[in-house]
Amino acid sequence: MAASYALLLESVTRTYGSGRNAVTALDDVTMGVPRGTFMAIMGPSGSGKSTFLHCAAGLDKPTKGGVTLGDTRLAGLNEEQLTELRRERIGFVFQAYNLLDPLTVADNVGLPFRLGGVPVPVDRVRAELANVGLDDMGDRYPGQLSGGQRQRVAIARALITGPDVIFADEPTGALDSRTGKQVLELLRGVVDRTGQTVVMVTHDPIAASYADSVTFLADGRPAGELAAPTPEKVADRMTRLGDR
Ligand code: ADP
Ligand code: MG
């Protein structure tokens, strides 16, 4: 059953602190992200979105319950194996791009291989740069690119290992709406053309409308799903969840 999901969370609870100071950031969350789909995660501030992302990506460990990526149960892995899994089977796209400024664009895209100590496949780097519409930019440096172009480099770097899941954390948060739209169209296209799986945390109903479905969180618990989301429907749900 797990194999039809790129990502499966089963009864995941994450509690911070203990005793009277304990905060339950995720409370018995069960959800699966089918392969080849684009899911958005939304919820008010403090609802557990970041904790969800960190547990799902093996950056944090659930207090209870389990996470399965493809057919790998994360609970069975040691730190070294988790590091390798994050490098090879998970792609990350952050609001702040997280590119290395002293490296060229091509070297940034090839970074997962370099960190893994294997030769960088130059053809793959070139193909991924073309894939995100930056064919001729490989020799430039991040500082010479616009915000939208930098985010495209980050997406190429996330794609290059052929990960089971790409996690995007507010990927358009630092972009103007026109550039943000290009990045969302790129993510949408990656899912449609290559069967990639994308899980995106966002605060923006327009961004969420690019997903196949939206899962809402409130107080650490799933608070409904919306298939075929429109910005209006998403905004309406968010208002009812108590978001301004
Ligand atoms: P969101 O990303 O939706 O804003 P978070 O996952 O960051 O929500 O946080 C969910 C809850 O867990 C909040 O109440 C937050 O204060 C708490 N929390 C998050 N991280 C920690 C931590 N490291 N220590 C203690 N409490 C935390
Ligand atoms: Mg957060």
Short mmCIF file of C-alpha atoms and ligand atoms in Angstrom, two decimals:
data_model
loop_
_atom_site.label_atom_id
_atom_site.label_comp_id
_atom_site.label_asym_id
_atom_site.label_seq_id
_atom_site.Cartn_x
_atom_site.Cartn_y
_atom_site.Cartn_z
CA MET A 1 0.00 0.00 0.00
CA ALA A 2 2.79 2.39 0.90
CA ALA A 3 4.28 2.17 -2.60
CA SER A 4 1.32 3.96 -4.25
CA TYR A 5 2.12 6.91 -2.02
CA ALA A 6 5.23 8.97 -2.53
CA LEU A 7 4.79 10.00 1.09
CA LEU A 8 2.73 8.45 3.87
CA LEU A 9 2.29 9.74 7.41
CA GLU A 10 0.64 7.35 9.85
CA SER A 11 -0.64 8.68 13.17
CA VAL A 12 2.19 11.19 13.38
CA THR A 13 2.34 13.13 16.62
CA ARG A 14 5.10 15.61 17.44
CA THR A 15 5.22 17.06 20.93
CA TYR A 16 7.77 19.69 21.95
CA GLY A 17 8.79 20.00 25.57
CA SER A 18 7.25 17.98 28.37
CA GLY A 19 4.92 18.22 31.33
CA ARG A 20 3.00 21.43 31.71
CA ASN A 21 5.06 23.13 28.97
CA ALA A 22 4.36 20.47 26.35
CA VAL A 23 3.14 21.73 22.98
CA THR A 24 1.59 19.25 20.57
CA ALA A 25 2.56 20.68 17.19
CA LEU A 26 1.19 17.69 15.23
CA ASP A 27 -1.61 15.63 16.68
CA ASP A 28 -2.19 12.16 15.22
CA VAL A 29 -1.87 13.12 11.57
CA THR A 30 -2.48 10.43 8.97
CA MET A 31 -2.22 11.38 5.32
CA GLY A 32 -0.85 10.05 2.07
CA VAL A 33 0.43 11.95 -0.93
CA PRO A 34 -0.15 9.85 -4.08
CA ARG A 35 2.74 9.64 -6.53
CA GLY A 36 2.70 12.18 -9.31
CA THR A 37 0.48 14.67 -7.53
CA PHE A 38 0.86 18.22 -6.27
CA MET A 39 -0.41 18.80 -2.73
CA ALA A 40 -0.59 22.08 -0.88
CA ILE A 41 -0.59 22.29 2.91
CA MET A 42 -2.28 25.31 4.42
CA GLY A 43 -3.24 26.46 7.87
CA PRO A 44 -3.07 29.43 10.19
CA SER A 45 0.21 30.42 11.79
CA GLY A 46 1.12 27.87 14.46
CA SER A 47 -1.06 25.12 12.96
CA GLY A 48 1.90 22.77 12.47
CA LYS A 49 2.88 23.29 8.81
CA SER A 50 6.62 23.58 9.43
CA THR A 51 6.58 20.67 11.85
CA PHE A 52 4.75 18.62 9.22
CA LEU A 53 7.39 19.46 6.61
CA HIS A 54 10.28 18.70 8.95
CA CYS A 55 8.86 15.34 10.05
CA ALA A 56 7.90 14.37 6.50
CA ALA A 57 11.38 15.21 5.20
CA GLY A 58 13.27 13.39 7.94
CA LEU A 59 14.62 16.59 9.46
CA ASP A 60 12.71 16.02 12.69
CA LYS A 61 11.46 12.81 14.33
CA PRO A 62 7.84 12.22 15.28
CA THR A 63 7.19 11.58 18.95
CA LYS A 64 4.73 8.89 17.85
CA GLY A 65 3.73 7.37 14.55
CA GLY A 66 5.66 6.81 11.34
CA VAL A 67 6.68 8.39 8.05
CA THR A 68 7.23 6.34 4.90
CA LEU A 69 8.94 7.85 1.85
CA GLY A 70 8.31 5.64 -1.19
CA ASP A 71 8.85 2.23 0.38
CA THR A 72 11.31 3.38 3.04
CA ARG A 73 10.25 3.75 6.66
CA LEU A 74 12.22 6.67 8.07
CA ALA A 75 12.10 5.29 11.62
CA GLY A 76 14.39 2.45 10.57
CA LEU A 77 17.21 4.73 9.40
CA ASN A 78 20.23 6.02 11.30
CA GLU A 79 21.46 9.63 10.96
CA GLU A 80 23.85 8.80 8.13
CA GLN A 81 21.14 7.02 6.17
CA LEU A 82 18.73 9.89 6.79
CA THR A 83 21.28 12.39 5.46
CA GLU A 84 21.74 10.29 2.34
CA LEU A 85 17.99 9.95 1.89
CA ARG A 86 17.51 13.72 2.15
CA ARG A 87 20.26 14.29 -0.39
CA GLU A 88 19.15 11.71 -2.92
CA ARG A 89 15.43 11.15 -2.53
CA ILE A 90 14.08 14.49 -1.37
CA GLY A 91 14.24 17.85 -3.08
CA PHE A 92 13.89 21.09 -1.13
CA VAL A 93 12.76 24.48 -2.39
CA PHE A 94 12.73 27.29 0.16
CA GLN A 95 11.38 30.81 0.16
CA ALA A 96 14.94 32.17 0.44
CA TYR A 97 16.30 29.99 -2.44
CA ASN A 98 19.25 28.75 -0.31
CA LEU A 99 21.73 28.83 -3.19
CA LEU A 100 25.46 29.05 -2.53
CA ASP A 101 26.53 32.47 -3.83
CA PRO A 102 30.23 31.62 -4.47
CA LEU A 103 29.24 28.75 -6.78
CA THR A 104 28.06 29.10 -10.37
CA VAL A 105 24.49 28.25 -11.27
CA ALA A 106 25.63 24.93 -12.79
CA ASP A 107 27.64 24.06 -9.67
CA ASN A 108 24.63 24.84 -7.48
CA VAL A 109 22.47 22.48 -9.54
CA GLY A 110 25.12 19.75 -9.33
CA LEU A 111 25.59 20.21 -5.59
CA PRO A 112 23.64 17.12 -4.45
CA PHE A 113 26.13 14.95 -6.36
CA ARG A 114 29.17 16.85 -5.14
CA LEU A 115 27.95 16.52 -1.54
CA GLY A 116 27.45 12.81 -2.15
CA GLY A 117 31.03 12.52 -3.33
CA VAL A 118 30.13 11.35 -6.82
CA PRO A 119 31.05 12.97 -10.16
CA VAL A 120 28.60 15.64 -11.24
CA PRO A 121 26.74 14.45 -14.38
CA VAL A 122 27.26 17.52 -16.55
CA ASP A 123 24.64 16.49 -19.10
CA ARG A 124 22.00 16.15 -16.39
CA VAL A 125 22.87 19.60 -15.06
CA ARG A 126 22.47 21.03 -18.55
CA ALA A 127 19.17 19.17 -19.05
CA GLU A 128 17.73 20.38 -15.74
CA LEU A 129 18.73 23.96 -16.48
CA ALA A 130 16.96 23.69 -19.84
CA ASN A 131 13.99 22.13 -18.07
CA VAL A 132 13.57 25.25 -15.93
CA GLY A 133 14.21 27.64 -18.83
CA LEU A 134 17.74 28.69 -17.86
CA ASP A 135 19.69 27.06 -20.71
CA ASP A 136 22.37 29.71 -21.00
CA MET A 137 22.78 30.66 -17.35
CA GLY A 138 25.03 27.84 -16.09
CA ASP A 139 28.17 29.98 -15.88
CA ARG A 140 26.56 32.87 -14.04
CA TYR A 141 26.46 33.37 -10.29
CA PRO A 142 23.26 33.55 -8.20
CA GLY A 143 23.95 37.24 -7.49
CA GLN A 144 23.58 37.98 -11.20
CA LEU A 145 20.07 36.50 -11.40
CA SER A 146 16.59 37.80 -10.58
CA GLY A 147 14.62 36.28 -7.72
CA GLY A 148 12.50 34.21 -10.09
CA GLN A 149 15.59 32.90 -11.86
CA ARG A 150 17.20 31.98 -8.55
CA GLN A 151 14.12 30.03 -7.57
CA ARG A 152 14.30 28.20 -10.92
CA VAL A 153 17.90 27.22 -10.11
CA ALA A 154 16.70 25.91 -6.74
CA ILE A 155 14.01 23.88 -8.51
CA ALA A 156 16.56 22.45 -10.97
CA ARG A 157 18.76 21.46 -8.01
CA ALA A 158 15.74 19.85 -6.29
CA LEU A 159 14.88 17.88 -9.44
CA ILE A 160 18.29 16.63 -10.43
CA THR A 161 18.40 13.50 -8.28
CA GLY A 162 14.92 12.41 -9.39
CA PRO A 163 13.60 12.60 -5.82
CA ASP A 164 10.52 10.81 -4.51
CA VAL A 165 9.13 14.13 -3.27
CA ILE A 166 9.94 17.80 -3.68
CA PHE A 167 9.09 19.81 -0.57
CA ALA A 168 8.49 23.49 -1.22
CA ASP A 169 8.19 25.85 1.74
CA GLU A 170 6.53 29.12 0.67
CA PRO A 171 8.42 29.00 -2.66
CA THR A 172 6.80 32.20 -3.91
CA GLY A 173 6.92 34.07 -0.60
CA ALA A 174 9.75 36.37 -1.72
CA LEU A 175 8.57 36.90 -5.30
CA ASP A 176 6.25 39.41 -6.92
CA SER A 177 2.99 37.94 -8.18
CA ARG A 178 4.00 37.70 -11.84
CA THR A 179 7.30 35.95 -11.09
CA GLY A 180 5.60 33.81 -8.47
CA LYS A 181 3.11 32.68 -11.12
CA GLN A 182 5.99 31.54 -13.36
CA VAL A 183 7.48 29.49 -10.53
CA LEU A 184 4.09 27.89 -9.76
CA GLU A 185 3.53 27.10 -13.43
CA LEU A 186 6.96 25.49 -13.49
CA LEU A 187 6.15 23.28 -10.48
CA ARG A 188 2.78 22.41 -11.98
CA GLY A 189 4.49 21.51 -15.27
CA VAL A 190 7.08 19.34 -13.52
CA VAL A 191 4.26 17.30 -11.93
CA ASP A 192 2.29 17.04 -15.18
CA ARG A 193 5.20 16.28 -17.51
CA THR A 194 7.47 14.13 -15.39
CA GLY A 195 5.17 12.64 -12.76
CA GLN A 196 7.08 14.33 -9.95
CA THR A 197 5.41 14.62 -6.55
CA VAL A 198 5.34 18.07 -4.96
CA VAL A 199 4.27 18.99 -1.42
CA MET A 200 4.08 22.74 -0.91
CA VAL A 201 3.45 24.69 2.25
CA THR A 202 1.96 28.08 1.47
CA HIS A 203 -0.01 30.90 2.95
CA ASP A 204 -1.21 32.10 -0.44
CA PRO A 205 -4.60 30.88 -1.80
CA ILE A 206 -3.47 31.64 -5.36
CA ALA A 207 -0.37 29.48 -4.94
CA ALA A 208 -2.48 26.70 -3.40
CA SER A 209 -4.82 26.77 -6.41
CA TYR A 210 -2.02 25.32 -8.56
CA ALA A 211 -2.11 22.12 -6.50
CA ASP A 212 -4.30 19.07 -7.18
CA SER A 213 -5.55 19.21 -3.62
CA VAL A 214 -5.13 21.26 -0.49
CA THR A 215 -4.88 19.73 2.97
CA PHE A 216 -5.72 22.15 5.77
CA LEU A 217 -4.18 21.99 9.22
CA ALA A 218 -5.58 23.56 12.37
CA ASP A 219 -4.04 23.13 15.82
CA GLY A 220 -1.83 20.32 14.51
CA ARG A 221 -4.70 18.29 13.14
CA PRO A 222 -5.97 17.75 9.58
CA ALA A 223 -8.95 20.08 9.11
CA GLY A 224 -10.26 18.98 5.75
CA GLU A 225 -9.17 18.70 2.16
CA LEU A 226 -10.11 20.55 -0.98
CA ALA A 227 -9.77 18.94 -4.40
CA ALA A 228 -9.55 21.09 -7.53
CA PRO A 229 -8.90 24.18 -5.40
CA THR A 230 -9.67 27.68 -6.61
CA PRO A 231 -8.24 30.77 -4.90
CA GLU A 232 -11.75 31.74 -3.75
CA LYS A 233 -12.56 28.35 -2.21
CA VAL A 234 -9.16 28.19 -0.50
CA ALA A 235 -9.48 31.71 0.90
CA ASP A 236 -12.96 30.92 2.17
CA ARG A 237 -11.74 27.80 4.03
CA MET A 238 -8.81 29.70 5.50
CA THR A 239 -11.13 32.42 6.79
CA ARG A 240 -13.25 29.76 8.48
CA LEU A 241 -10.13 28.22 10.06
CA GLY A 242 -9.56 31.52 11.78
CA ASP A 243 -6.91 33.01 9.53
CA ARG A 244 -7.08 36.71 8.80
P1 ADP B 1 3.35 26.75 11.43
O1 ADP B 1 4.51 26.41 10.55
O2 ADP B 1 2.03 26.31 10.87
O3 ADP B 1 3.31 28.20 11.79
P2 ADP B 1 4.79 25.25 13.46
O4 ADP B 1 4.90 23.83 12.97
O5 ADP B 1 5.98 26.11 13.29
O6 ADP B 1 3.50 25.92 12.79
O7 ADP B 1 4.42 25.21 14.99
C1 ADP B 1 3.31 24.49 15.52
C2 ADP B 1 3.27 24.67 17.05
O8 ADP B 1 4.42 24.06 17.62
C3 ADP B 1 3.28 26.12 17.48
O9 ADP B 1 2.49 26.22 18.65
C4 ADP B 1 4.74 26.36 17.82
O10 ADP B 1 4.88 27.39 18.79
C5 ADP B 1 5.18 25.01 18.34
N1 ADP B 1 6.60 24.73 18.09
C6 ADP B 1 7.18 24.61 16.87
N2 ADP B 1 8.50 24.33 16.97
C7 ADP B 1 8.77 24.29 18.31
C8 ADP B 1 9.94 24.04 19.10
N3 ADP B 1 11.13 23.76 18.52
N4 ADP B 1 9.84 24.10 20.45
C9 ADP B 1 8.64 24.34 21.03
N5 ADP B 1 7.50 24.59 20.36
C10 ADP B 1 7.55 24.55 19.03
MG MG B 2 5.94 27.64 9.73
#
